[in-house]
Amino acid sequence: RLVVEGIRELGRVGREAGVAVALEPIHRSAKDQFTIVTDLPGAEELLAEAADPSIGILFDTWHLWDTPDVLEHIRRLADRFPAVHVNDRRAHTRNWDDRALPGDGVIDLPAILGALEAGGFDGWYELEVLSSETYPDSLLALDPAELARRGRAGFMRAWEARPRY
């Protein structure tokens, strides 16, 4: 009840301020730390209960890539996504803040991008860089321009390889 009331209030404030508001499902491995919503069906159900169509769903590749039937859910819900966080997941991730650049991990980014396109997604793709400075290979140790160049290049390779549904 408290979460649903909070979502309704965020929606109201977002509309008044002219700002898009979206709920971001968090990977199930971090459920106890961050969220009660870990997949797209759960986000859809919670937002239906809140009954505020102005609130979207933020799709994050790292959090949702291994959700059962994720491509089907993406195609069905793509018009509810105001933005997509693009990053990749290391084969042996060390923590929730241990992201890889697009194409440097295990996520099938081309399939996800193809499903987004097939579902009619027309929002922003945002390169999300999370990497603790405590990791010896932290992405934060890279020169920012190099980090952006490599992130964009990985995204573009995935984009060019996406299936056309």
PDB file of C-alpha atoms in Angstrom:
ATOM      1  CA  ARG A   1       0.000   0.000   0.000  1.00  0.00           C
ATOM      2  CA  LEU A   2       2.795   2.402   0.933  1.00  0.00           C
ATOM      3  CA  VAL A   3       4.693   1.710  -2.311  1.00  0.00           C
ATOM      4  CA  VAL A   4       1.591   2.160  -4.453  1.00  0.00           C
ATOM      5  CA  GLU A   5       0.774   5.469  -2.724  1.00  0.00           C
ATOM      6  CA  GLY A   6       4.383   6.591  -3.224  1.00  0.00           C
ATOM      7  CA  ILE A   7       4.258   5.740  -6.924  1.00  0.00           C
ATOM      8  CA  ARG A   8       1.048   7.750  -7.314  1.00  0.00           C
ATOM      9  CA  GLU A   9       2.647  10.730  -5.570  1.00  0.00           C
ATOM     10  CA  LEU A  10       5.760  10.509  -7.761  1.00  0.00           C
ATOM     11  CA  GLY A  11       3.556  10.420 -10.838  1.00  0.00           C
ATOM     12  CA  ARG A  12       1.640  13.492  -9.688  1.00  0.00           C
ATOM     13  CA  VAL A  13       4.815  15.450  -8.931  1.00  0.00           C
ATOM     14  CA  GLY A  14       6.400  14.361 -12.214  1.00  0.00           C
ATOM     15  CA  ARG A  15       3.395  15.561 -14.205  1.00  0.00           C
ATOM     16  CA  GLU A  16       3.359  18.900 -12.360  1.00  0.00           C
ATOM     17  CA  ALA A  17       7.089  19.373 -13.040  1.00  0.00           C
ATOM     18  CA  GLY A  18       6.874  18.136 -16.634  1.00  0.00           C
ATOM     19  CA  VAL A  19       9.314  15.325 -15.884  1.00  0.00           C
ATOM     20  CA  ALA A  20       8.944  11.704 -16.963  1.00  0.00           C
ATOM     21  CA  VAL A  21       8.906   9.225 -14.092  1.00  0.00           C
ATOM     22  CA  ALA A  22       9.727   5.543 -14.493  1.00  0.00           C
ATOM     23  CA  LEU A  23      10.041   2.495 -12.279  1.00  0.00           C
ATOM     24  CA  GLU A  24      13.285   0.535 -12.743  1.00  0.00           C
ATOM     25  CA  PRO A  25      13.108  -3.188 -11.971  1.00  0.00           C
ATOM     26  CA  ILE A  26      16.338  -4.325 -10.292  1.00  0.00           C
ATOM     27  CA  HIS A  27      18.053  -7.682 -10.889  1.00  0.00           C
ATOM     28  CA  ARG A  28      16.763 -10.416  -8.610  1.00  0.00           C
ATOM     29  CA  SER A  29      20.267 -10.919  -7.175  1.00  0.00           C
ATOM     30  CA  ALA A  30      19.988  -7.475  -5.542  1.00  0.00           C
ATOM     31  CA  LYS A  31      16.344  -7.763  -4.470  1.00  0.00           C
ATOM     32  CA  ASP A  32      17.041  -7.696  -0.738  1.00  0.00           C
ATOM     33  CA  GLN A  33      19.180  -4.565  -1.056  1.00  0.00           C
ATOM     34  CA  PHE A  34      17.150  -2.451  -3.453  1.00  0.00           C
ATOM     35  CA  THR A  35      13.661  -3.430  -4.578  1.00  0.00           C
ATOM     36  CA  ILE A  36      10.450  -5.411  -4.543  1.00  0.00           C
ATOM     37  CA  VAL A  37      10.274  -5.438  -8.373  1.00  0.00           C
ATOM     38  CA  THR A  38      12.725  -7.636 -10.254  1.00  0.00           C
ATOM     39  CA  ASP A  39      11.179  -8.162 -13.678  1.00  0.00           C
ATOM     40  CA  LEU A  40       8.948  -6.586 -16.292  1.00  0.00           C
ATOM     41  CA  PRO A  41       5.749  -8.475 -15.350  1.00  0.00           C
ATOM     42  CA  GLY A  42       6.250  -7.385 -11.729  1.00  0.00           C
ATOM     43  CA  ALA A  43       6.734  -3.752 -12.782  1.00  0.00           C
ATOM     44  CA  GLU A  44       3.678  -3.916 -15.012  1.00  0.00           C
ATOM     45  CA  GLU A  45       1.571  -5.388 -12.186  1.00  0.00           C
ATOM     46  CA  LEU A  46       2.713  -2.795  -9.640  1.00  0.00           C
ATOM     47  CA  LEU A  47       2.064   0.084 -12.032  1.00  0.00           C
ATOM     48  CA  ALA A  48      -1.366  -1.318 -12.885  1.00  0.00           C
ATOM     49  CA  GLU A  49      -2.175  -1.279  -9.188  1.00  0.00           C
ATOM     50  CA  ALA A  50      -0.990   2.337  -8.948  1.00  0.00           C
ATOM     51  CA  ALA A  51      -3.230   3.117 -11.949  1.00  0.00           C
ATOM     52  CA  ASP A  52      -1.123   6.037 -13.190  1.00  0.00           C
ATOM     53  CA  PRO A  53      -0.445   5.648 -16.928  1.00  0.00           C
ATOM     54  CA  SER A  54       2.037   8.537 -16.862  1.00  0.00           C
ATOM     55  CA  ILE A  55       4.627   6.362 -15.090  1.00  0.00           C
ATOM     56  CA  GLY A  56       6.850   4.332 -17.358  1.00  0.00           C
ATOM     57  CA  ILE A  57       9.212   1.418 -16.894  1.00  0.00           C
ATOM     58  CA  LEU A  58      12.947   1.999 -17.185  1.00  0.00           C
ATOM     59  CA  PHE A  59      14.559  -0.931 -18.980  1.00  0.00           C
ATOM     60  CA  ASP A  60      18.109  -1.726 -17.848  1.00  0.00           C
ATOM     61  CA  THR A  61      19.936  -4.409 -19.812  1.00  0.00           C
ATOM     62  CA  TRP A  62      22.044  -5.484 -16.800  1.00  0.00           C
ATOM     63  CA  HIS A  63      19.056  -5.929 -14.527  1.00  0.00           C
ATOM     64  CA  LEU A  64      16.639  -7.612 -16.920  1.00  0.00           C
ATOM     65  CA  TRP A  65      18.665  -9.544 -19.510  1.00  0.00           C
ATOM     66  CA  ASP A  66      18.123 -12.977 -17.934  1.00  0.00           C
ATOM     67  CA  THR A  67      14.432 -12.579 -17.093  1.00  0.00           C
ATOM     68  CA  PRO A  68      12.436 -15.528 -18.475  1.00  0.00           C
ATOM     69  CA  ASP A  69      10.785 -14.587 -21.791  1.00  0.00           C
ATOM     70  CA  VAL A  70      12.470 -11.174 -21.686  1.00  0.00           C
ATOM     71  CA  LEU A  71      12.300 -10.609 -25.461  1.00  0.00           C
ATOM     72  CA  GLU A  72       8.548 -11.232 -25.488  1.00  0.00           C
ATOM     73  CA  HIS A  73       8.079  -8.842 -22.557  1.00  0.00           C
ATOM     74  CA  ILE A  74      10.255  -6.206 -24.247  1.00  0.00           C
ATOM     75  CA  ARG A  75       8.264  -6.317 -27.486  1.00  0.00           C
ATOM     76  CA  ARG A  76       4.987  -6.078 -25.565  1.00  0.00           C
ATOM     77  CA  LEU A  77       6.028  -3.259 -23.209  1.00  0.00           C
ATOM     78  CA  ALA A  78       8.531  -1.252 -25.297  1.00  0.00           C
ATOM     79  CA  ASP A  79       6.171   1.694 -25.666  1.00  0.00           C
ATOM     80  CA  ARG A  80       6.208   2.070 -21.843  1.00  0.00           C
ATOM     81  CA  PHE A  81       9.995   2.555 -21.726  1.00  0.00           C
ATOM     82  CA  PRO A  82      11.074   6.211 -21.700  1.00  0.00           C
ATOM     83  CA  ALA A  83      14.730   5.131 -21.760  1.00  0.00           C
ATOM     84  CA  VAL A  84      17.005   2.106 -21.809  1.00  0.00           C
ATOM     85  CA  HIS A  85      20.155   1.778 -19.720  1.00  0.00           C
ATOM     86  CA  VAL A  86      22.711  -0.010 -21.868  1.00  0.00           C
ATOM     87  CA  ASN A  87      25.591  -1.889 -20.304  1.00  0.00           C
ATOM     88  CA  ASP A  88      26.766  -5.488 -20.153  1.00  0.00           C
ATOM     89  CA  ARG A  89      27.194  -8.147 -17.504  1.00  0.00           C
ATOM     90  CA  ARG A  90      30.513  -9.808 -16.810  1.00  0.00           C
ATOM     91  CA  ALA A  91      30.503 -13.617 -16.940  1.00  0.00           C
ATOM     92  CA  HIS A  92      31.667 -13.622 -13.325  1.00  0.00           C
ATOM     93  CA  THR A  93      30.199 -10.444 -11.921  1.00  0.00           C
ATOM     94  CA  ARG A  94      31.554  -9.343  -8.562  1.00  0.00           C
ATOM     95  CA  ASN A  95      28.654  -7.192  -7.420  1.00  0.00           C
ATOM     96  CA  TRP A  96      25.750  -5.028  -8.649  1.00  0.00           C
ATOM     97  CA  ASP A  97      28.206  -2.243  -9.532  1.00  0.00           C
ATOM     98  CA  ASP A  98      30.454  -4.457 -11.656  1.00  0.00           C
ATOM     99  CA  ARG A  99      29.229  -3.616 -15.158  1.00  0.00           C
ATOM    100  CA  ALA A 100      30.938  -4.151 -18.477  1.00  0.00           C
ATOM    101  CA  LEU A 101      30.736  -1.988 -21.571  1.00  0.00           C
ATOM    102  CA  PRO A 102      28.304  -3.076 -24.302  1.00  0.00           C
ATOM    103  CA  GLY A 103      29.659  -6.125 -26.100  1.00  0.00           C
ATOM    104  CA  ASP A 104      32.211  -6.959 -23.405  1.00  0.00           C
ATOM    105  CA  GLY A 105      29.940  -9.304 -21.440  1.00  0.00           C
ATOM    106  CA  VAL A 106      27.400 -12.112 -21.684  1.00  0.00           C
ATOM    107  CA  ILE A 107      24.185 -10.224 -22.502  1.00  0.00           C
ATOM    108  CA  ASP A 108      22.699 -10.800 -25.955  1.00  0.00           C
ATOM    109  CA  LEU A 109      22.430  -7.074 -26.652  1.00  0.00           C
ATOM    110  CA  PRO A 110      21.591  -7.484 -30.362  1.00  0.00           C
ATOM    111  CA  ALA A 111      18.516  -9.582 -29.482  1.00  0.00           C
ATOM    112  CA  ILE A 112      17.398  -7.046 -26.862  1.00  0.00           C
ATOM    113  CA  LEU A 113      17.888  -4.114 -29.258  1.00  0.00           C
ATOM    114  CA  GLY A 114      15.963  -5.972 -31.951  1.00  0.00           C
ATOM    115  CA  ALA A 115      13.083  -6.646 -29.549  1.00  0.00           C
ATOM    116  CA  LEU A 116      13.033  -2.984 -28.502  1.00  0.00           C
ATOM    117  CA  GLU A 117      12.859  -1.884 -32.127  1.00  0.00           C
ATOM    118  CA  ALA A 118      10.158  -4.455 -32.918  1.00  0.00           C
ATOM    119  CA  GLY A 119       8.115  -3.222 -29.963  1.00  0.00           C
ATOM    120  CA  GLY A 120       8.275   0.370 -31.174  1.00  0.00           C
ATOM    121  CA  PHE A 121      10.722   1.791 -28.625  1.00  0.00           C
ATOM    122  CA  ASP A 122      11.604   5.356 -29.579  1.00  0.00           C
ATOM    123  CA  GLY A 123      13.187   6.709 -26.390  1.00  0.00           C
ATOM    124  CA  TRP A 124      16.757   7.291 -25.302  1.00  0.00           C
ATOM    125  CA  TYR A 125      19.532   4.730 -25.079  1.00  0.00           C
ATOM    126  CA  GLU A 126      21.814   5.702 -22.206  1.00  0.00           C
ATOM    127  CA  LEU A 127      25.259   4.226 -21.621  1.00  0.00           C
ATOM    128  CA  GLU A 128      25.255   3.360 -17.920  1.00  0.00           C
ATOM    129  CA  VAL A 129      28.702   2.985 -16.404  1.00  0.00           C
ATOM    130  CA  LEU A 130      28.872   1.473 -12.929  1.00  0.00           C
ATOM    131  CA  SER A 131      32.205   0.162 -11.743  1.00  0.00           C
ATOM    132  CA  SER A 132      33.684   0.363  -8.275  1.00  0.00           C
ATOM    133  CA  GLU A 133      37.072   1.995  -7.996  1.00  0.00           C
ATOM    134  CA  THR A 134      38.042  -0.946  -5.765  1.00  0.00           C
ATOM    135  CA  TYR A 135      38.159  -3.290  -8.776  1.00  0.00           C
ATOM    136  CA  PRO A 136      41.626  -3.502 -10.350  1.00  0.00           C
ATOM    137  CA  ASP A 137      40.033  -3.303 -13.821  1.00  0.00           C
ATOM    138  CA  SER A 138      37.502  -0.599 -12.933  1.00  0.00           C
ATOM    139  CA  LEU A 139      35.934   1.173 -15.881  1.00  0.00           C
ATOM    140  CA  LEU A 140      36.355   4.380 -13.901  1.00  0.00           C
ATOM    141  CA  ALA A 141      40.127   4.130 -14.391  1.00  0.00           C
ATOM    142  CA  LEU A 142      39.677   4.726 -18.128  1.00  0.00           C
ATOM    143  CA  ASP A 143      40.007   8.183 -19.631  1.00  0.00           C
ATOM    144  CA  PRO A 144      36.406   9.488 -19.896  1.00  0.00           C
ATOM    145  CA  ALA A 145      36.709  10.107 -23.644  1.00  0.00           C
ATOM    146  CA  GLU A 146      38.032   6.568 -24.179  1.00  0.00           C
ATOM    147  CA  LEU A 147      35.268   5.162 -21.992  1.00  0.00           C
ATOM    148  CA  ALA A 148      32.618   6.973 -24.037  1.00  0.00           C
ATOM    149  CA  ARG A 149      34.247   5.935 -27.342  1.00  0.00           C
ATOM    150  CA  ARG A 150      34.416   2.259 -26.343  1.00  0.00           C
ATOM    151  CA  GLY A 151      30.881   2.308 -24.940  1.00  0.00           C
ATOM    152  CA  ARG A 152      29.482   3.833 -28.108  1.00  0.00           C
ATOM    153  CA  ALA A 153      31.438   1.451 -30.333  1.00  0.00           C
ATOM    154  CA  GLY A 154      30.109  -1.564 -28.412  1.00  0.00           C
ATOM    155  CA  PHE A 155      26.564  -0.253 -28.652  1.00  0.00           C
ATOM    156  CA  MET A 156      26.896   0.364 -32.391  1.00  0.00           C
ATOM    157  CA  ARG A 157      28.229  -3.172 -32.992  1.00  0.00           C
ATOM    158  CA  ALA A 158      25.217  -4.579 -31.114  1.00  0.00           C
ATOM    159  CA  TRP A 159      22.859  -2.251 -32.993  1.00  0.00           C
ATOM    160  CA  GLU A 160      24.200  -3.344 -36.376  1.00  0.00           C
ATOM    161  CA  ALA A 161      23.906  -7.022 -35.362  1.00  0.00           C
ATOM    162  CA  ARG A 162      20.311  -6.743 -34.061  1.00  0.00           C
ATOM    163  CA  PRO A 163      17.742  -9.048 -35.665  1.00  0.00           C
ATOM    164  CA  ARG A 164      14.984  -7.420 -37.674  1.00  0.00           C
ATOM    165  CA  TYR A 165      11.658  -8.851 -36.533  1.00  0.00           C
TER     166      TYR A 165
END
